[in-house]
Amino acid sequence: MDLETLLSFDWSVMAPEFIILGVATLLSLLDLFLPKKIDRRLLGWLGFASILVALGFLVGMYDKGPEEVTAILYETYRLDSFAMAFKTLILVGAAFVMLMAISYEPKEGLREYRGEFFYLLLLGVLGAMIMSSSGDLITLFVGLELLSLASYVLAGLRKKNLQSNEAAMKYVINGGIATAITLFGMSYVYGLTGTTNLQEMWVSLSQINAHDMQYLLVIAFMMMFVGLSFKLATAPFHMWAPDVYQGAPTPVTAFLAVVSKTAGFIIVLRLFVTLFFPTRAAEGASMLFSMGEFIAVLAVASMIIGNFVALRQRNVKRMFAYSGVAHAGYLLVPLATVNFIFIFEAMWFYLAAYLFMNIGALAVLQVVTARDDSEDLSRFAGLYQRAPLLAVLMSVFLLSLAGIPGTAGFIGKLSIFVGAISEPSNAYVLASVLILTTVVSYFYYFGIMTQMFFRPAASQERIHVPVGIWITVFVCAIGTLVLGILPGLALNLFGSNFDILKDILVPGN
């Protein structure tokens, strides 16, 4: 590729990625050469500012209509409404996680390697953003690996903590196996089509009629979906999640629960909707429709196992890990029903709601457990007496996670429920399981509220809340309530740009 060809590309569409990459590189150099006496939290604030600037550049691209899809680097990078919608979630979530990281102070201290925290976080965000705009299997996989490698190191950042070491080891082993399985499935699709470009694969797969080829597609689908299910932490591929959530630093837990999970659903939508939904032979059916029952089984297993096992947890981080398994199951319901009237808006809105309520709850957890480094449920006892406002805000997040009306979680579950029972889905069993398991979740979410409001505090000492945590908690609470009361604001933000189906499925668009 010569210089003239490189200069012919519209590089401005990658401005958010260039900002994150440039600042991550700068932070690594500053951390290396700055004197040890300089507080590395300054690097965190610089990283936070870079995320806001990148978000500003992304917002400036919202005026592109759905017909304006900018593709550069031979269709390997695409800026479409799908990319803009999900990059918004990634950057907003990353900004909150960065604020949590700046305020994070474990019992054994973090001074020696605090600077690593911030630029590794930015590199993980960069990987998720690349996945959002990938139009090729290679760039999609590069983004996935960049996110994964950063996450492995972040999970074990507390080098003197045995639980953190265990979390990193389990995450690396499970993640490596999952990546290998995913790559094996991708190799089948590449072998059938002879290309790694998603749009060219779309054309090739839509013309496949031979039954033998369909069997190979089934193998590819199963391998790729099983591999990515580790990233989504859906049952029965969730066993790494509780240990990693518990052992990782709390900001990293928030990053894995929100940003990493969002990236996982990005790659699922990019790959499976693009490659397997349109593969209609003249006499056959869509591969995604034919595999809907397999996805439905994983969704039901995730909802049941996640919620019922969470009932028995005393460690709040482990409880949120199993809660995350259940929420991943809720998010698989639209994919299992393949109702394209609802699938994108429902999944995007639920991920937005999950971002606010989960990060907000984990931010409160970080403050409550900061003193003795214990995440036992009893740490929330008497929180209303010690920090009334913090207890009220935590209640907002818990009510939203439980799906109580007036919160974002309720609207998210409602949209998925309506999509499941509407034509042509008629997935009444999935909808019933969603409702029943949501009721089960009330017991462990309200159990935390019982501790906060109706149990005596072991200590009457006031809780010190850093500025970054206050910002995170307040903004997340406002987002949770606004999306619950005025849900149309989020979807109207993109206007006609939310014509995601056209962007993804129409070749050559």
PDB file of C-alpha atoms in Angstrom, residues 97-345:
ATOM      1  CA  VAL A  97     -14.536   2.954  35.217  1.00  0.00           C
ATOM      2  CA  MET A  98     -11.650   5.427  34.921  1.00  0.00           C
ATOM      3  CA  LEU A  99     -13.170   7.553  37.701  1.00  0.00           C
ATOM      4  CA  MET A 100     -13.472   4.442  39.855  1.00  0.00           C
ATOM      5  CA  ALA A 101      -9.861   3.512  39.098  1.00  0.00           C
ATOM      6  CA  ILE A 102      -8.620   6.973  40.103  1.00  0.00           C
ATOM      7  CA  SER A 103     -10.394   6.622  43.453  1.00  0.00           C
ATOM      8  CA  TYR A 104      -9.399   2.995  44.037  1.00  0.00           C
ATOM      9  CA  GLU A 105      -7.109   2.302  46.997  1.00  0.00           C
ATOM     10  CA  PRO A 106      -6.856  -1.345  48.102  1.00  0.00           C
ATOM     11  CA  LYS A 107      -5.691  -2.344  51.549  1.00  0.00           C
ATOM     12  CA  GLU A 108      -2.171  -3.308  50.436  1.00  0.00           C
ATOM     13  CA  GLY A 109      -1.787  -0.151  48.328  1.00  0.00           C
ATOM     14  CA  LEU A 110      -1.400   0.329  44.584  1.00  0.00           C
ATOM     15  CA  ARG A 111       1.268   3.003  44.333  1.00  0.00           C
ATOM     16  CA  GLU A 112       3.923   0.951  42.513  1.00  0.00           C
ATOM     17  CA  TYR A 113       1.746   0.018  39.566  1.00  0.00           C
ATOM     18  CA  ARG A 114      -1.128   2.504  39.594  1.00  0.00           C
ATOM     19  CA  GLY A 115       0.034   4.060  36.315  1.00  0.00           C
ATOM     20  CA  GLU A 116      -0.311   0.706  34.531  1.00  0.00           C
ATOM     21  CA  PHE A 117      -3.954   0.652  35.553  1.00  0.00           C
ATOM     22  CA  PHE A 118      -4.860   3.631  33.400  1.00  0.00           C
ATOM     23  CA  TYR A 119      -3.143   2.920  30.103  1.00  0.00           C
ATOM     24  CA  LEU A 120      -4.085  -0.765  30.163  1.00  0.00           C
ATOM     25  CA  LEU A 121      -7.678   0.351  30.667  1.00  0.00           C
ATOM     26  CA  LEU A 122      -7.405   2.617  27.621  1.00  0.00           C
ATOM     27  CA  LEU A 123      -5.937  -0.203  25.534  1.00  0.00           C
ATOM     28  CA  GLY A 124      -8.867  -2.437  26.478  1.00  0.00           C
ATOM     29  CA  VAL A 125     -11.264   0.324  25.460  1.00  0.00           C
ATOM     30  CA  LEU A 126      -9.408   0.704  22.158  1.00  0.00           C
ATOM     31  CA  GLY A 127      -9.846  -3.012  21.445  1.00  0.00           C
ATOM     32  CA  ALA A 128     -13.598  -2.796  22.103  1.00  0.00           C
ATOM     33  CA  MET A 129     -13.890   0.254  19.815  1.00  0.00           C
ATOM     34  CA  ILE A 130     -12.047  -1.545  16.998  1.00  0.00           C
ATOM     35  CA  MET A 131     -14.478  -4.444  17.362  1.00  0.00           C
ATOM     36  CA  SER A 132     -17.414  -2.035  16.999  1.00  0.00           C
ATOM     37  CA  SER A 133     -16.201  -0.803  13.611  1.00  0.00           C
ATOM     38  CA  SER A 134     -14.690  -4.004  12.240  1.00  0.00           C
ATOM     39  CA  GLY A 135     -15.782  -5.104   8.794  1.00  0.00           C
ATOM     40  CA  ASP A 136     -13.306  -7.970   8.593  1.00  0.00           C
ATOM     41  CA  LEU A 137     -12.577 -11.070  10.666  1.00  0.00           C
ATOM     42  CA  ILE A 138      -8.941 -10.072  11.097  1.00  0.00           C
ATOM     43  CA  THR A 139      -9.619  -6.618  12.572  1.00  0.00           C
ATOM     44  CA  LEU A 140     -12.439  -8.096  14.634  1.00  0.00           C
ATOM     45  CA  PHE A 141     -10.059 -10.667  16.101  1.00  0.00           C
ATOM     46  CA  VAL A 142      -7.295  -8.077  16.661  1.00  0.00           C
ATOM     47  CA  GLY A 143      -9.751  -5.921  18.611  1.00  0.00           C
ATOM     48  CA  LEU A 144     -10.923  -8.937  20.616  1.00  0.00           C
ATOM     49  CA  GLU A 145      -7.364  -9.911  21.538  1.00  0.00           C
ATOM     50  CA  LEU A 146      -6.386  -6.338  22.459  1.00  0.00           C
ATOM     51  CA  LEU A 147      -9.339  -6.175  24.824  1.00  0.00           C
ATOM     52  CA  SER A 148      -8.644  -9.665  26.205  1.00  0.00           C
ATOM     53  CA  LEU A 149      -4.913  -9.215  26.845  1.00  0.00           C
ATOM     54  CA  ALA A 150      -5.482  -5.906  28.638  1.00  0.00           C
ATOM     55  CA  SER A 151      -8.232  -7.526  30.729  1.00  0.00           C
ATOM     56  CA  TYR A 152      -5.990 -10.446  31.759  1.00  0.00           C
ATOM     57  CA  VAL A 153      -3.350  -8.080  33.154  1.00  0.00           C
ATOM     58  CA  LEU A 154      -5.912  -5.806  34.802  1.00  0.00           C
ATOM     59  CA  ALA A 155      -7.529  -8.765  36.597  1.00  0.00           C
ATOM     60  CA  GLY A 156      -4.197  -9.591  38.270  1.00  0.00           C
ATOM     61  CA  LEU A 157      -3.093  -6.029  38.959  1.00  0.00           C
ATOM     62  CA  ARG A 158      -3.110  -6.521  42.734  1.00  0.00           C
ATOM     63  CA  LYS A 159       0.147  -8.452  42.585  1.00  0.00           C
ATOM     64  CA  LYS A 160       0.357  -9.034  46.348  1.00  0.00           C
ATOM     65  CA  ASN A 161      -3.191 -10.358  46.616  1.00  0.00           C
ATOM     66  CA  LEU A 162      -3.639 -14.121  46.179  1.00  0.00           C
ATOM     67  CA  GLN A 163      -7.259 -13.846  45.039  1.00  0.00           C
ATOM     68  CA  SER A 164      -6.224 -11.388  42.322  1.00  0.00           C
ATOM     69  CA  ASN A 165      -3.463 -13.744  41.185  1.00  0.00           C
ATOM     70  CA  GLU A 166      -5.926 -16.627  41.062  1.00  0.00           C
ATOM     71  CA  ALA A 167      -8.423 -14.498  39.121  1.00  0.00           C
ATOM     72  CA  ALA A 168      -5.843 -13.578  36.475  1.00  0.00           C
ATOM     73  CA  MET A 169      -4.691 -17.184  36.067  1.00  0.00           C
ATOM     74  CA  LYS A 170      -8.223 -18.553  35.665  1.00  0.00           C
ATOM     75  CA  TYR A 171      -9.132 -15.746  33.284  1.00  0.00           C
ATOM     76  CA  VAL A 172      -6.056 -16.348  31.089  1.00  0.00           C
ATOM     77  CA  ILE A 173      -6.648 -20.106  30.888  1.00  0.00           C
ATOM     78  CA  ASN A 174     -10.375 -19.858  30.154  1.00  0.00           C
ATOM     79  CA  GLY A 175      -9.910 -16.903  27.823  1.00  0.00           C
ATOM     80  CA  GLY A 176      -7.167 -18.645  25.861  1.00  0.00           C
ATOM     81  CA  ILE A 177      -9.285 -21.759  25.360  1.00  0.00           C
ATOM     82  CA  ALA A 178     -12.307 -19.660  24.345  1.00  0.00           C
ATOM     83  CA  THR A 179     -10.222 -17.677  21.849  1.00  0.00           C
ATOM     84  CA  ALA A 180      -8.906 -20.884  20.272  1.00  0.00           C
ATOM     85  CA  ILE A 181     -12.430 -22.288  19.893  1.00  0.00           C
ATOM     86  CA  THR A 182     -13.687 -19.013  18.368  1.00  0.00           C
ATOM     87  CA  LEU A 183     -10.772 -18.879  15.932  1.00  0.00           C
ATOM     88  CA  PHE A 184     -11.390 -22.498  14.935  1.00  0.00           C
ATOM     89  CA  GLY A 185     -14.992 -21.625  14.023  1.00  0.00           C
ATOM     90  CA  MET A 186     -13.843 -18.560  12.080  1.00  0.00           C
ATOM     91  CA  SER A 187     -11.438 -20.735  10.084  1.00  0.00           C
ATOM     92  CA  TYR A 188     -14.363 -22.844   8.855  1.00  0.00           C
ATOM     93  CA  VAL A 189     -16.205 -19.772   7.569  1.00  0.00           C
ATOM     94  CA  TYR A 190     -13.028 -18.522   5.911  1.00  0.00           C
ATOM     95  CA  GLY A 191     -12.515 -21.921   4.273  1.00  0.00           C
ATOM     96  CA  LEU A 192     -16.049 -21.894   2.876  1.00  0.00           C
ATOM     97  CA  THR A 193     -15.892 -18.361   1.490  1.00  0.00           C
ATOM     98  CA  GLY A 194     -12.207 -17.718   0.735  1.00  0.00           C
ATOM     99  CA  THR A 195     -12.321 -14.256   2.281  1.00  0.00           C
ATOM    100  CA  THR A 196     -12.193 -12.593   5.696  1.00  0.00           C
ATOM    101  CA  ASN A 197     -14.288  -9.568   4.698  1.00  0.00           C
ATOM    102  CA  LEU A 198     -17.732  -9.737   6.320  1.00  0.00           C
ATOM    103  CA  GLN A 199     -19.575  -8.197   3.366  1.00  0.00           C
ATOM    104  CA  GLU A 200     -17.964 -10.595   0.900  1.00  0.00           C
ATOM    105  CA  MET A 201     -18.770 -13.466   3.248  1.00  0.00           C
ATOM    106  CA  TRP A 202     -22.375 -12.245   3.251  1.00  0.00           C
ATOM    107  CA  VAL A 203     -22.568 -12.679  -0.501  1.00  0.00           C
ATOM    108  CA  SER A 204     -20.817 -16.063  -0.554  1.00  0.00           C
ATOM    109  CA  LEU A 205     -22.826 -17.622   2.267  1.00  0.00           C
ATOM    110  CA  SER A 206     -26.157 -16.416   0.873  1.00  0.00           C
ATOM    111  CA  GLN A 207     -25.479 -18.516  -2.240  1.00  0.00           C
ATOM    112  CA  ILE A 208     -24.628 -21.765  -0.447  1.00  0.00           C
ATOM    113  CA  ASN A 209     -27.183 -24.483  -1.223  1.00  0.00           C
ATOM    114  CA  ALA A 210     -25.395 -27.794  -0.667  1.00  0.00           C
ATOM    115  CA  HIS A 211     -26.431 -29.602   2.489  1.00  0.00           C
ATOM    116  CA  ASP A 212     -22.812 -30.543   3.204  1.00  0.00           C
ATOM    117  CA  MET A 213     -21.919 -26.870   3.337  1.00  0.00           C
ATOM    118  CA  GLN A 214     -24.805 -26.229   5.719  1.00  0.00           C
ATOM    119  CA  TYR A 215     -23.402 -28.851   8.084  1.00  0.00           C
ATOM    120  CA  LEU A 216     -20.029 -27.109   8.031  1.00  0.00           C
ATOM    121  CA  LEU A 217     -21.802 -23.822   8.771  1.00  0.00           C
ATOM    122  CA  VAL A 218     -23.465 -25.440  11.781  1.00  0.00           C
ATOM    123  CA  ILE A 219     -20.042 -26.516  13.086  1.00  0.00           C
ATOM    124  CA  ALA A 220     -18.689 -23.005  12.510  1.00  0.00           C
ATOM    125  CA  PHE A 221     -21.690 -21.454  14.261  1.00  0.00           C
ATOM    126  CA  MET A 222     -21.406 -23.757  17.274  1.00  0.00           C
ATOM    127  CA  MET A 223     -17.656 -23.231  17.646  1.00  0.00           C
ATOM    128  CA  MET A 224     -17.841 -19.446  17.364  1.00  0.00           C
ATOM    129  CA  PHE A 225     -20.854 -19.116  19.652  1.00  0.00           C
ATOM    130  CA  VAL A 226     -19.421 -21.412  22.332  1.00  0.00           C
ATOM    131  CA  GLY A 227     -16.110 -19.514  22.245  1.00  0.00           C
ATOM    132  CA  LEU A 228     -17.812 -16.144  22.534  1.00  0.00           C
ATOM    133  CA  SER A 229     -20.103 -17.429  25.293  1.00  0.00           C
ATOM    134  CA  PHE A 230     -17.043 -17.430  27.569  1.00  0.00           C
ATOM    135  CA  LYS A 231     -16.651 -13.706  26.884  1.00  0.00           C
ATOM    136  CA  LEU A 232     -20.365 -13.119  27.564  1.00  0.00           C
ATOM    137  CA  ALA A 233     -20.251 -15.319  30.704  1.00  0.00           C
ATOM    138  CA  THR A 234     -23.403 -17.212  29.721  1.00  0.00           C
ATOM    139  CA  ALA A 235     -24.168 -20.583  31.320  1.00  0.00           C
ATOM    140  CA  PRO A 236     -22.677 -23.147  31.211  1.00  0.00           C
ATOM    141  CA  PHE A 237     -19.528 -21.241  30.156  1.00  0.00           C
ATOM    142  CA  HIS A 238     -19.604 -18.848  33.097  1.00  0.00           C
ATOM    143  CA  MET A 239     -17.502 -20.653  35.685  1.00  0.00           C
ATOM    144  CA  TRP A 240     -14.592 -18.220  35.454  1.00  0.00           C
ATOM    145  CA  ALA A 241     -16.763 -15.173  36.166  1.00  0.00           C
ATOM    146  CA  PRO A 242     -17.401 -15.451  39.960  1.00  0.00           C
ATOM    147  CA  ASP A 243     -13.719 -16.025  40.816  1.00  0.00           C
ATOM    148  CA  VAL A 244     -12.483 -13.313  38.440  1.00  0.00           C
ATOM    149  CA  TYR A 245     -15.078 -10.770  39.602  1.00  0.00           C
ATOM    150  CA  GLN A 246     -14.176 -11.477  43.243  1.00  0.00           C
ATOM    151  CA  GLY A 247     -10.399 -11.395  42.832  1.00  0.00           C
ATOM    152  CA  ALA A 248     -10.059  -8.510  40.379  1.00  0.00           C
ATOM    153  CA  PRO A 249      -9.877  -4.888  41.606  1.00  0.00           C
ATOM    154  CA  THR A 250     -13.390  -3.442  41.800  1.00  0.00           C
ATOM    155  CA  PRO A 251     -12.917  -1.012  38.844  1.00  0.00           C
ATOM    156  CA  VAL A 252     -11.733  -3.964  36.747  1.00  0.00           C
ATOM    157  CA  THR A 253     -14.810  -5.921  37.831  1.00  0.00           C
ATOM    158  CA  ALA A 254     -16.918  -3.012  36.552  1.00  0.00           C
ATOM    159  CA  PHE A 255     -14.919  -2.966  33.307  1.00  0.00           C
ATOM    160  CA  LEU A 256     -15.437  -6.700  32.741  1.00  0.00           C
ATOM    161  CA  ALA A 257     -19.107  -6.554  33.717  1.00  0.00           C
ATOM    162  CA  VAL A 258     -19.994  -3.673  31.405  1.00  0.00           C
ATOM    163  CA  VAL A 259     -17.403  -2.751  28.753  1.00  0.00           C
ATOM    164  CA  SER A 260     -16.159  -6.288  28.108  1.00  0.00           C
ATOM    165  CA  LYS A 261     -19.685  -7.737  28.074  1.00  0.00           C
ATOM    166  CA  THR A 262     -20.841  -5.000  25.672  1.00  0.00           C
ATOM    167  CA  ALA A 263     -17.892  -5.824  23.397  1.00  0.00           C
ATOM    168  CA  GLY A 264     -18.889  -9.478  23.516  1.00  0.00           C
ATOM    169  CA  PHE A 265     -22.387  -8.696  22.296  1.00  0.00           C
ATOM    170  CA  ILE A 266     -20.921  -6.407  19.625  1.00  0.00           C
ATOM    171  CA  ILE A 267     -18.953  -9.270  18.106  1.00  0.00           C
ATOM    172  CA  VAL A 268     -21.967 -11.594  18.405  1.00  0.00           C
ATOM    173  CA  LEU A 269     -24.157  -9.145  16.478  1.00  0.00           C
ATOM    174  CA  ARG A 270     -21.494  -8.317  13.887  1.00  0.00           C
ATOM    175  CA  LEU A 271     -20.681 -11.960  13.199  1.00  0.00           C
ATOM    176  CA  PHE A 272     -23.884 -13.907  13.618  1.00  0.00           C
ATOM    177  CA  VAL A 273     -26.354 -11.420  12.215  1.00  0.00           C
ATOM    178  CA  THR A 274     -24.087 -10.683   9.252  1.00  0.00           C
ATOM    179  CA  LEU A 275     -22.941 -14.210   8.484  1.00  0.00           C
ATOM    180  CA  PHE A 276     -25.757 -16.490   9.563  1.00  0.00           C
ATOM    181  CA  PHE A 277     -29.012 -14.564   9.314  1.00  0.00           C
ATOM    182  CA  PRO A 278     -28.783 -13.865   5.582  1.00  0.00           C
ATOM    183  CA  THR A 279     -27.629 -17.377   4.587  1.00  0.00           C
ATOM    184  CA  ARG A 280     -30.907 -18.230   2.917  1.00  0.00           C
ATOM    185  CA  ALA A 281     -30.710 -20.771   0.187  1.00  0.00           C
ATOM    186  CA  ALA A 282     -33.489 -20.705  -2.386  1.00  0.00           C
ATOM    187  CA  GLU A 283     -35.141 -23.635  -0.622  1.00  0.00           C
ATOM    188  CA  GLY A 284     -33.563 -23.367   2.815  1.00  0.00           C
ATOM    189  CA  ALA A 285     -33.969 -21.247   5.900  1.00  0.00           C
ATOM    190  CA  SER A 286     -31.785 -18.790   7.712  1.00  0.00           C
ATOM    191  CA  MET A 287     -29.002 -20.450   9.701  1.00  0.00           C
ATOM    192  CA  LEU A 288     -29.690 -18.104  12.620  1.00  0.00           C
ATOM    193  CA  PHE A 289     -33.342 -19.136  12.662  1.00  0.00           C
ATOM    194  CA  SER A 290     -32.400 -22.821  12.606  1.00  0.00           C
ATOM    195  CA  MET A 291     -29.966 -22.303  15.514  1.00  0.00           C
ATOM    196  CA  GLY A 292     -32.434 -20.244  17.543  1.00  0.00           C
ATOM    197  CA  GLU A 293     -33.299 -23.204  19.775  1.00  0.00           C
ATOM    198  CA  PHE A 294     -29.624 -23.654  20.721  1.00  0.00           C
ATOM    199  CA  ILE A 295     -29.375 -19.964  21.702  1.00  0.00           C
ATOM    200  CA  ALA A 296     -32.686 -20.251  23.585  1.00  0.00           C
ATOM    201  CA  VAL A 297     -31.329 -23.146  25.668  1.00  0.00           C
ATOM    202  CA  LEU A 298     -28.286 -21.064  26.655  1.00  0.00           C
ATOM    203  CA  ALA A 299     -30.558 -18.106  27.478  1.00  0.00           C
ATOM    204  CA  VAL A 300     -32.805 -20.218  29.725  1.00  0.00           C
ATOM    205  CA  ALA A 301     -29.814 -21.882  31.417  1.00  0.00           C
ATOM    206  CA  SER A 302     -28.185 -18.501  32.049  1.00  0.00           C
ATOM    207  CA  MET A 303     -31.334 -16.950  33.512  1.00  0.00           C
ATOM    208  CA  ILE A 304     -32.041 -19.897  35.806  1.00  0.00           C
ATOM    209  CA  ILE A 305     -28.483 -20.734  36.927  1.00  0.00           C
ATOM    210  CA  GLY A 306     -27.456 -17.088  37.336  1.00  0.00           C
ATOM    211  CA  ASN A 307     -30.395 -16.084  39.504  1.00  0.00           C
ATOM    212  CA  PHE A 308     -30.714 -19.236  41.605  1.00  0.00           C
ATOM    213  CA  VAL A 309     -26.996 -19.537  42.397  1.00  0.00           C
ATOM    214  CA  ALA A 310     -26.877 -15.821  43.271  1.00  0.00           C
ATOM    215  CA  LEU A 311     -29.386 -16.532  46.057  1.00  0.00           C
ATOM    216  CA  ARG A 312     -26.719 -18.464  47.972  1.00  0.00           C
ATOM    217  CA  GLN A 313     -23.907 -15.902  47.706  1.00  0.00           C
ATOM    218  CA  ARG A 314     -22.600 -13.950  50.689  1.00  0.00           C
ATOM    219  CA  ASN A 315     -19.839 -12.199  48.765  1.00  0.00           C
ATOM    220  CA  VAL A 316     -21.473  -9.280  46.924  1.00  0.00           C
ATOM    221  CA  LYS A 317     -19.013  -9.396  44.013  1.00  0.00           C
ATOM    222  CA  ARG A 318     -19.799 -13.057  43.411  1.00  0.00           C
ATOM    223  CA  MET A 319     -23.473 -12.207  43.678  1.00  0.00           C
ATOM    224  CA  PHE A 320     -23.049  -9.589  40.939  1.00  0.00           C
ATOM    225  CA  ALA A 321     -21.104 -12.115  38.855  1.00  0.00           C
ATOM    226  CA  TYR A 322     -24.010 -14.558  38.890  1.00  0.00           C
ATOM    227  CA  SER A 323     -26.383 -11.641  38.374  1.00  0.00           C
ATOM    228  CA  GLY A 324     -24.317 -10.797  35.274  1.00  0.00           C
ATOM    229  CA  VAL A 325     -24.802 -14.375  34.026  1.00  0.00           C
ATOM    230  CA  ALA A 326     -28.570 -13.906  34.375  1.00  0.00           C
ATOM    231  CA  HIS A 327     -28.487 -10.545  32.578  1.00  0.00           C
ATOM    232  CA  ALA A 328     -26.486 -12.122  29.742  1.00  0.00           C
ATOM    233  CA  GLY A 329     -29.311 -14.652  29.499  1.00  0.00           C
ATOM    234  CA  TYR A 330     -31.863 -11.825  29.217  1.00  0.00           C
ATOM    235  CA  LEU A 331     -29.788 -10.314  26.405  1.00  0.00           C
ATOM    236  CA  LEU A 332     -29.723 -13.618  24.510  1.00  0.00           C
ATOM    237  CA  VAL A 333     -33.524 -13.702  24.348  1.00  0.00           C
ATOM    238  CA  PRO A 334     -33.809 -11.208  21.433  1.00  0.00           C
ATOM    239  CA  LEU A 335     -31.085 -13.095  19.555  1.00  0.00           C
ATOM    240  CA  ALA A 336     -32.865 -16.434  20.146  1.00  0.00           C
ATOM    241  CA  THR A 337     -36.200 -15.085  18.884  1.00  0.00           C
ATOM    242  CA  VAL A 338     -34.574 -13.344  15.865  1.00  0.00           C
ATOM    243  CA  ASN A 339     -37.228 -10.631  15.940  1.00  0.00           C
ATOM    244  CA  PHE A 340     -35.488  -7.905  13.977  1.00  0.00           C
ATOM    245  CA  ILE A 341     -38.173  -5.362  14.752  1.00  0.00           C
ATOM    246  CA  PHE A 342     -36.876  -5.289  18.323  1.00  0.00           C
ATOM    247  CA  ILE A 343     -33.481  -7.011  18.454  1.00  0.00           C
ATOM    248  CA  PHE A 344     -31.071  -4.078  18.034  1.00  0.00           C
ATOM    249  CA  GLU A 345     -32.947  -1.418  19.954  1.00  0.00           C
TER     250      GLU A 345
END
